[in-house]
Amino acid sequence: MGKRHELENKLKGESLVRKGLMKSHAHIKPMRLIPDLHVIKIGGHGTMDYGRKVVVPLVEEIGELSKDLKLLIVTGGGVRVRHILDIGIDLGMPTGVLAELAGKISEQNAEMMALLLSPWGGTRIKSDDLLDLPMMLKLGFLPVTHGTPPYGLFEHPPGTGLIPPHRTDTGAFLMAEVLGAESCILVKNVDGLFTENPFVNPDAELIPEITADELLAMDMEDMVLERKLLYLLKDAANLKEVHIINGHKRGNLTRVLRGEAIGTVIRA
């Protein structure tokens, strides 16, 4: 009576936070569930909000690519997320509640994108369906989901302000990492990462290649992707780079999937 009982295992008696324990597993490589998968994140603000003129050609390109490649399409939220965050912040909603609200908006874009891709097997899936992807892809489905990570009310404190730090760029990367994907491509409305916002400063220079540490050291006021993704990229076990391309130019997605050097690549 009163004795502590342990199941026999290699972690018996461990706190799970000891540094030595963590280092002892550093050599073990996790399983790559779908190593030939390409995760393509379609920005809400940079793509979906532009409507038919931009979205339909991109949908057709994705549909054609899906005939030969395994793809997972991930959507962002766009202007409607900004609107709901503005209202929520004004009303004093906690960060976790703001994350819940933002997720519902990006889900709307996933539903629309799945319907647009239905001629090529476009199928709306949810976060809980990720482990079904190997079989779904074998059956010819083209899965579409939203990018807001399911932290919800458990969203991390942002450090400054109230805006949730894990949004749809981050969510797409986390999905690509856990699935052991071959690539993660962020489709935006600019040609890649620039030294400044090119819409504000037309003389801003494109950065074709950079590491996460180098980009963080620049401490830029604004970036084309979420800063949190850079920290995750540094720690990732499977995915060691992220591509940023302009989805408004038809053929860019095909080119980057062929291995051409376009846009920006950020490496761990």
Coordinates of C-alpha atoms in Angstrom, one line a residue:
M1 CA 0.0 0.0 0.0
G2 CA 1.2 3.5 -0.8
K3 CA 3.9 2.2 -3.2
R4 CA 4.3 3.7 -6.6
H5 CA 3.8 1.2 -9.4
E6 CA 5.5 1.4 -12.8
L7 CA 4.9 -0.5 -16.0
E8 CA 8.1 -2.0 -17.3
N9 CA 9.5 0.2 -20.0
K10 CA 12.6 2.2 -21.0
L11 CA 11.1 5.5 -19.7
K12 CA 10.2 4.1 -16.3
G13 CA 10.6 6.7 -13.6
E14 CA 11.4 9.4 -16.0
S15 CA 10.0 12.9 -15.8
L16 CA 10.0 13.2 -19.6
V17 CA 11.7 16.6 -19.4
R18 CA 15.3 15.5 -18.5
K19 CA 17.7 16.9 -21.1
G20 CA 19.8 13.6 -21.2
L21 CA 16.6 11.6 -21.9
M22 CA 15.7 13.8 -24.8
K23 CA 19.2 13.6 -26.3
S24 CA 19.2 9.8 -26.0
H25 CA 16.4 9.6 -28.6
A26 CA 17.9 12.2 -31.0
H27 CA 19.3 9.6 -33.3
I28 CA 15.9 7.9 -33.9
K29 CA 14.3 9.0 -37.1
P30 CA 10.5 9.0 -37.1
M31 CA 8.5 7.1 -39.8
R32 CA 7.7 9.1 -42.9
L33 CA 4.1 8.2 -43.5
I34 CA 3.8 9.7 -47.0
P35 CA 7.3 10.5 -48.1
D36 CA 6.2 11.4 -51.7
L37 CA 3.5 13.8 -50.6
H38 CA 3.5 17.5 -51.5
V39 CA 1.7 19.9 -49.2
I40 CA 0.4 22.9 -51.0
K41 CA -0.9 25.8 -48.9
I42 CA -3.2 28.1 -50.8
G43 CA -3.3 31.5 -49.1
G44 CA -6.6 33.0 -48.3
H45 CA -5.4 36.7 -48.3
G46 CA -3.0 36.1 -51.2
T47 CA -5.1 33.8 -53.4
M48 CA -8.6 32.8 -52.4
D49 CA -9.8 36.4 -51.9
Y50 CA -8.9 37.3 -55.5
G51 CA -11.7 35.1 -56.7
R52 CA -12.3 33.4 -60.1
K53 CA -9.5 35.2 -62.1
V54 CA -6.8 33.8 -59.8
V55 CA -8.4 30.7 -58.2
V56 CA -9.7 28.9 -61.2
P57 CA -6.5 28.7 -63.2
L58 CA -4.7 27.5 -60.0
V59 CA -7.4 24.9 -59.4
E60 CA -6.9 23.6 -63.0
E61 CA -3.1 23.4 -62.5
I62 CA -3.5 21.6 -59.2
G63 CA -6.0 19.2 -60.8
E64 CA -3.6 18.3 -63.7
L65 CA -0.7 17.9 -61.2
S66 CA -2.8 15.5 -59.1
K67 CA -2.9 13.0 -61.9
D68 CA 0.7 12.2 -61.3
L69 CA 1.6 13.5 -57.8
K70 CA 0.3 13.0 -54.3
L71 CA -1.0 16.3 -53.1
L72 CA -2.6 17.7 -49.9
I73 CA -4.2 21.1 -50.4
V74 CA -4.3 23.3 -47.4
T75 CA -6.3 26.6 -47.3
G76 CA -5.8 29.9 -45.4
G77 CA -8.5 32.3 -44.2
G78 CA -7.8 35.6 -45.8
V79 CA -9.7 38.9 -45.3
R80 CA -12.5 37.3 -43.3
V81 CA -10.0 36.1 -40.7
R82 CA -8.7 39.6 -40.4
H83 CA -12.2 40.9 -40.0
I84 CA -13.2 38.4 -37.2
L85 CA -9.8 38.9 -35.4
D86 CA -10.4 42.7 -35.5
I87 CA -13.9 42.3 -33.9
G88 CA -12.7 39.7 -31.4
I89 CA -9.7 41.8 -30.3
D90 CA -11.9 44.8 -29.9
L91 CA -14.3 42.8 -27.7
G92 CA -11.4 41.5 -25.6
M93 CA -11.6 37.8 -26.7
P94 CA -8.7 35.6 -25.4
T95 CA -6.2 34.3 -27.9
G96 CA -7.6 30.8 -27.7
V97 CA -11.0 32.0 -28.6
L98 CA -9.6 34.0 -31.5
A99 CA -7.9 30.8 -32.8
E100 CA -11.2 29.0 -32.7
L101 CA -12.9 31.8 -34.7
A102 CA -10.1 32.0 -37.2
G103 CA -10.2 28.2 -37.8
K104 CA -13.9 28.4 -38.8
I105 CA -13.1 30.9 -41.5
S106 CA -10.3 28.9 -43.1
E107 CA -12.6 25.9 -43.1
Q108 CA -15.0 27.8 -45.4
N109 CA -12.2 28.2 -48.0
A110 CA -11.4 24.5 -47.7
E111 CA -15.0 23.6 -48.5
M112 CA -15.0 25.9 -51.6
M113 CA -11.6 24.6 -52.8
A114 CA -12.7 21.0 -52.4
L115 CA -15.8 21.6 -54.5
L116 CA -13.7 23.3 -57.2
L117 CA -11.3 20.4 -57.2
S118 CA -14.1 17.8 -57.3
P119 CA -13.6 16.9 -61.0
W120 CA -10.1 15.6 -60.0
G121 CA -11.3 13.9 -56.8
G122 CA -11.2 16.9 -54.5
T123 CA -12.4 15.7 -51.1
R124 CA -12.8 17.8 -47.9
I125 CA -11.1 16.3 -44.9
K126 CA -10.6 17.3 -41.3
S127 CA -7.7 17.2 -39.0
D128 CA -8.7 13.8 -37.6
D129 CA -8.6 12.3 -41.1
L130 CA -4.8 12.9 -41.6
L131 CA -3.9 9.3 -40.7
D132 CA -6.4 8.1 -43.4
L133 CA -4.5 9.9 -46.1
P134 CA -2.3 7.0 -47.3
M135 CA -5.4 5.0 -48.2
M136 CA -7.3 8.0 -49.5
L137 CA -4.5 8.8 -51.9
K138 CA -4.3 5.2 -53.1
L139 CA -8.0 5.4 -53.9
G140 CA -7.5 8.5 -56.0
F141 CA -8.8 11.2 -53.7
L142 CA -7.3 14.7 -53.7
P143 CA -7.6 15.8 -50.1
V144 CA -8.3 19.4 -49.1
T145 CA -8.2 20.7 -45.6
H146 CA -7.9 24.0 -43.7
G147 CA -4.6 25.1 -42.2
T148 CA -5.5 26.4 -38.8
P149 CA -3.8 24.0 -36.3
P150 CA -6.3 22.5 -33.9
Y151 CA -4.9 24.1 -30.8
G152 CA -8.1 26.0 -30.4
L153 CA -8.6 27.2 -26.9
F154 CA -5.2 25.7 -26.1
E155 CA -3.4 28.1 -28.5
H156 CA 0.0 29.2 -27.2
P157 CA 0.3 32.7 -25.7
P158 CA 1.5 35.0 -28.5
G159 CA 4.1 36.9 -26.4
T160 CA 2.9 40.2 -27.7
G161 CA -0.7 41.2 -28.4
L162 CA -3.5 38.7 -28.9
I163 CA -3.3 37.4 -32.5
P164 CA -2.8 33.5 -32.4
P165 CA 0.9 32.7 -33.4
H166 CA 0.0 29.4 -35.0
R167 CA -2.0 30.1 -38.1
T168 CA -2.4 28.5 -41.5
D169 CA 1.2 28.7 -42.8
T170 CA 2.3 27.0 -39.6
G171 CA -0.5 24.5 -39.8
A172 CA 0.4 23.4 -43.3
F173 CA 4.0 23.0 -42.2
L174 CA 3.0 20.9 -39.2
M175 CA 0.9 18.6 -41.4
A176 CA 3.8 18.2 -43.8
E177 CA 6.2 17.4 -41.0
V178 CA 4.0 14.8 -39.2
L179 CA 3.3 13.1 -42.5
G180 CA 6.9 13.1 -43.5
A181 CA 6.1 14.9 -46.8
E182 CA 8.5 15.6 -49.6
S183 CA 7.7 19.3 -49.7
C184 CA 5.7 22.2 -48.3
I185 CA 4.9 25.0 -50.7
L186 CA 3.3 28.2 -49.7
V187 CA 1.3 29.8 -52.5
K188 CA 1.2 33.6 -52.1
N189 CA 0.5 36.7 -54.2
V190 CA 4.2 37.8 -54.4
D191 CA 7.2 36.2 -56.1
G192 CA 8.7 35.0 -52.8
L193 CA 10.3 36.5 -49.7
F194 CA 11.5 40.1 -50.2
T195 CA 13.8 42.3 -48.1
E196 CA 10.7 44.5 -47.5
N197 CA 7.0 44.4 -48.4
P198 CA 7.1 44.8 -52.2
F199 CA 3.7 46.4 -52.3
V200 CA 5.0 49.2 -50.0
N201 CA 8.5 49.4 -51.4
P202 CA 8.7 48.5 -55.1
D203 CA 12.6 48.5 -54.8
A204 CA 12.5 45.6 -52.3
E205 CA 14.8 42.8 -53.4
L206 CA 13.8 39.1 -53.8
I207 CA 15.6 36.7 -51.5
P208 CA 15.9 33.5 -53.5
E209 CA 17.4 31.4 -50.7
I210 CA 17.9 31.9 -47.0
T211 CA 18.1 29.8 -43.7
A212 CA 15.6 30.2 -40.9
D213 CA 18.3 31.5 -38.6
E214 CA 19.4 34.1 -41.1
L215 CA 15.9 35.3 -41.6
L216 CA 15.2 35.5 -37.9
A217 CA 18.4 37.5 -37.4
M218 CA 17.2 40.1 -39.9
D219 CA 14.3 40.8 -37.5
M220 CA 12.1 42.1 -40.3
E221 CA 9.1 44.3 -39.5
D222 CA 6.9 42.3 -41.9
M223 CA 7.2 39.0 -43.7
V224 CA 5.3 37.0 -46.3
L225 CA 5.0 34.0 -43.9
E226 CA 4.3 33.5 -40.2
R227 CA 7.4 33.9 -38.0
K228 CA 6.4 30.9 -35.9
L229 CA 7.0 28.6 -38.9
L230 CA 10.7 29.5 -38.8
Y231 CA 11.2 28.2 -35.3
L232 CA 9.4 25.0 -36.2
L233 CA 11.5 24.5 -39.3
K234 CA 14.7 24.7 -37.2
D235 CA 13.4 21.8 -35.0
A236 CA 11.8 19.7 -37.7
A237 CA 12.8 16.0 -38.1
N238 CA 11.6 15.4 -41.6
L239 CA 11.0 18.6 -43.5
K240 CA 14.1 20.8 -43.9
E241 CA 12.9 23.5 -46.3
V242 CA 9.8 25.5 -47.3
H243 CA 9.1 27.1 -50.7
I244 CA 7.3 30.3 -51.4
I245 CA 5.9 31.0 -54.9
N246 CA 3.5 33.3 -56.6
G247 CA 0.2 31.5 -57.3
H248 CA -1.0 34.3 -59.6
K249 CA 1.4 33.1 -62.3
R250 CA 0.1 30.0 -63.9
G251 CA 2.8 27.3 -64.2
N252 CA 4.8 28.4 -61.1
L253 CA 3.4 25.5 -59.1
T254 CA 4.3 23.0 -61.8
R255 CA 7.8 24.5 -62.1
V256 CA 8.6 24.3 -58.4
L257 CA 7.4 20.7 -58.2
R258 CA 9.7 19.9 -61.1
G259 CA 12.6 21.2 -59.1
E260 CA 13.1 24.6 -60.8
A261 CA 14.6 27.4 -58.7
I262 CA 11.7 29.9 -58.5
G263 CA 10.4 32.0 -55.7
T264 CA 12.1 31.6 -52.3
V265 CA 13.4 28.5 -50.5
I266 CA 13.9 28.8 -46.7
R267 CA 16.0 26.1 -45.3
A268 CA 16.5 24.8 -41.7

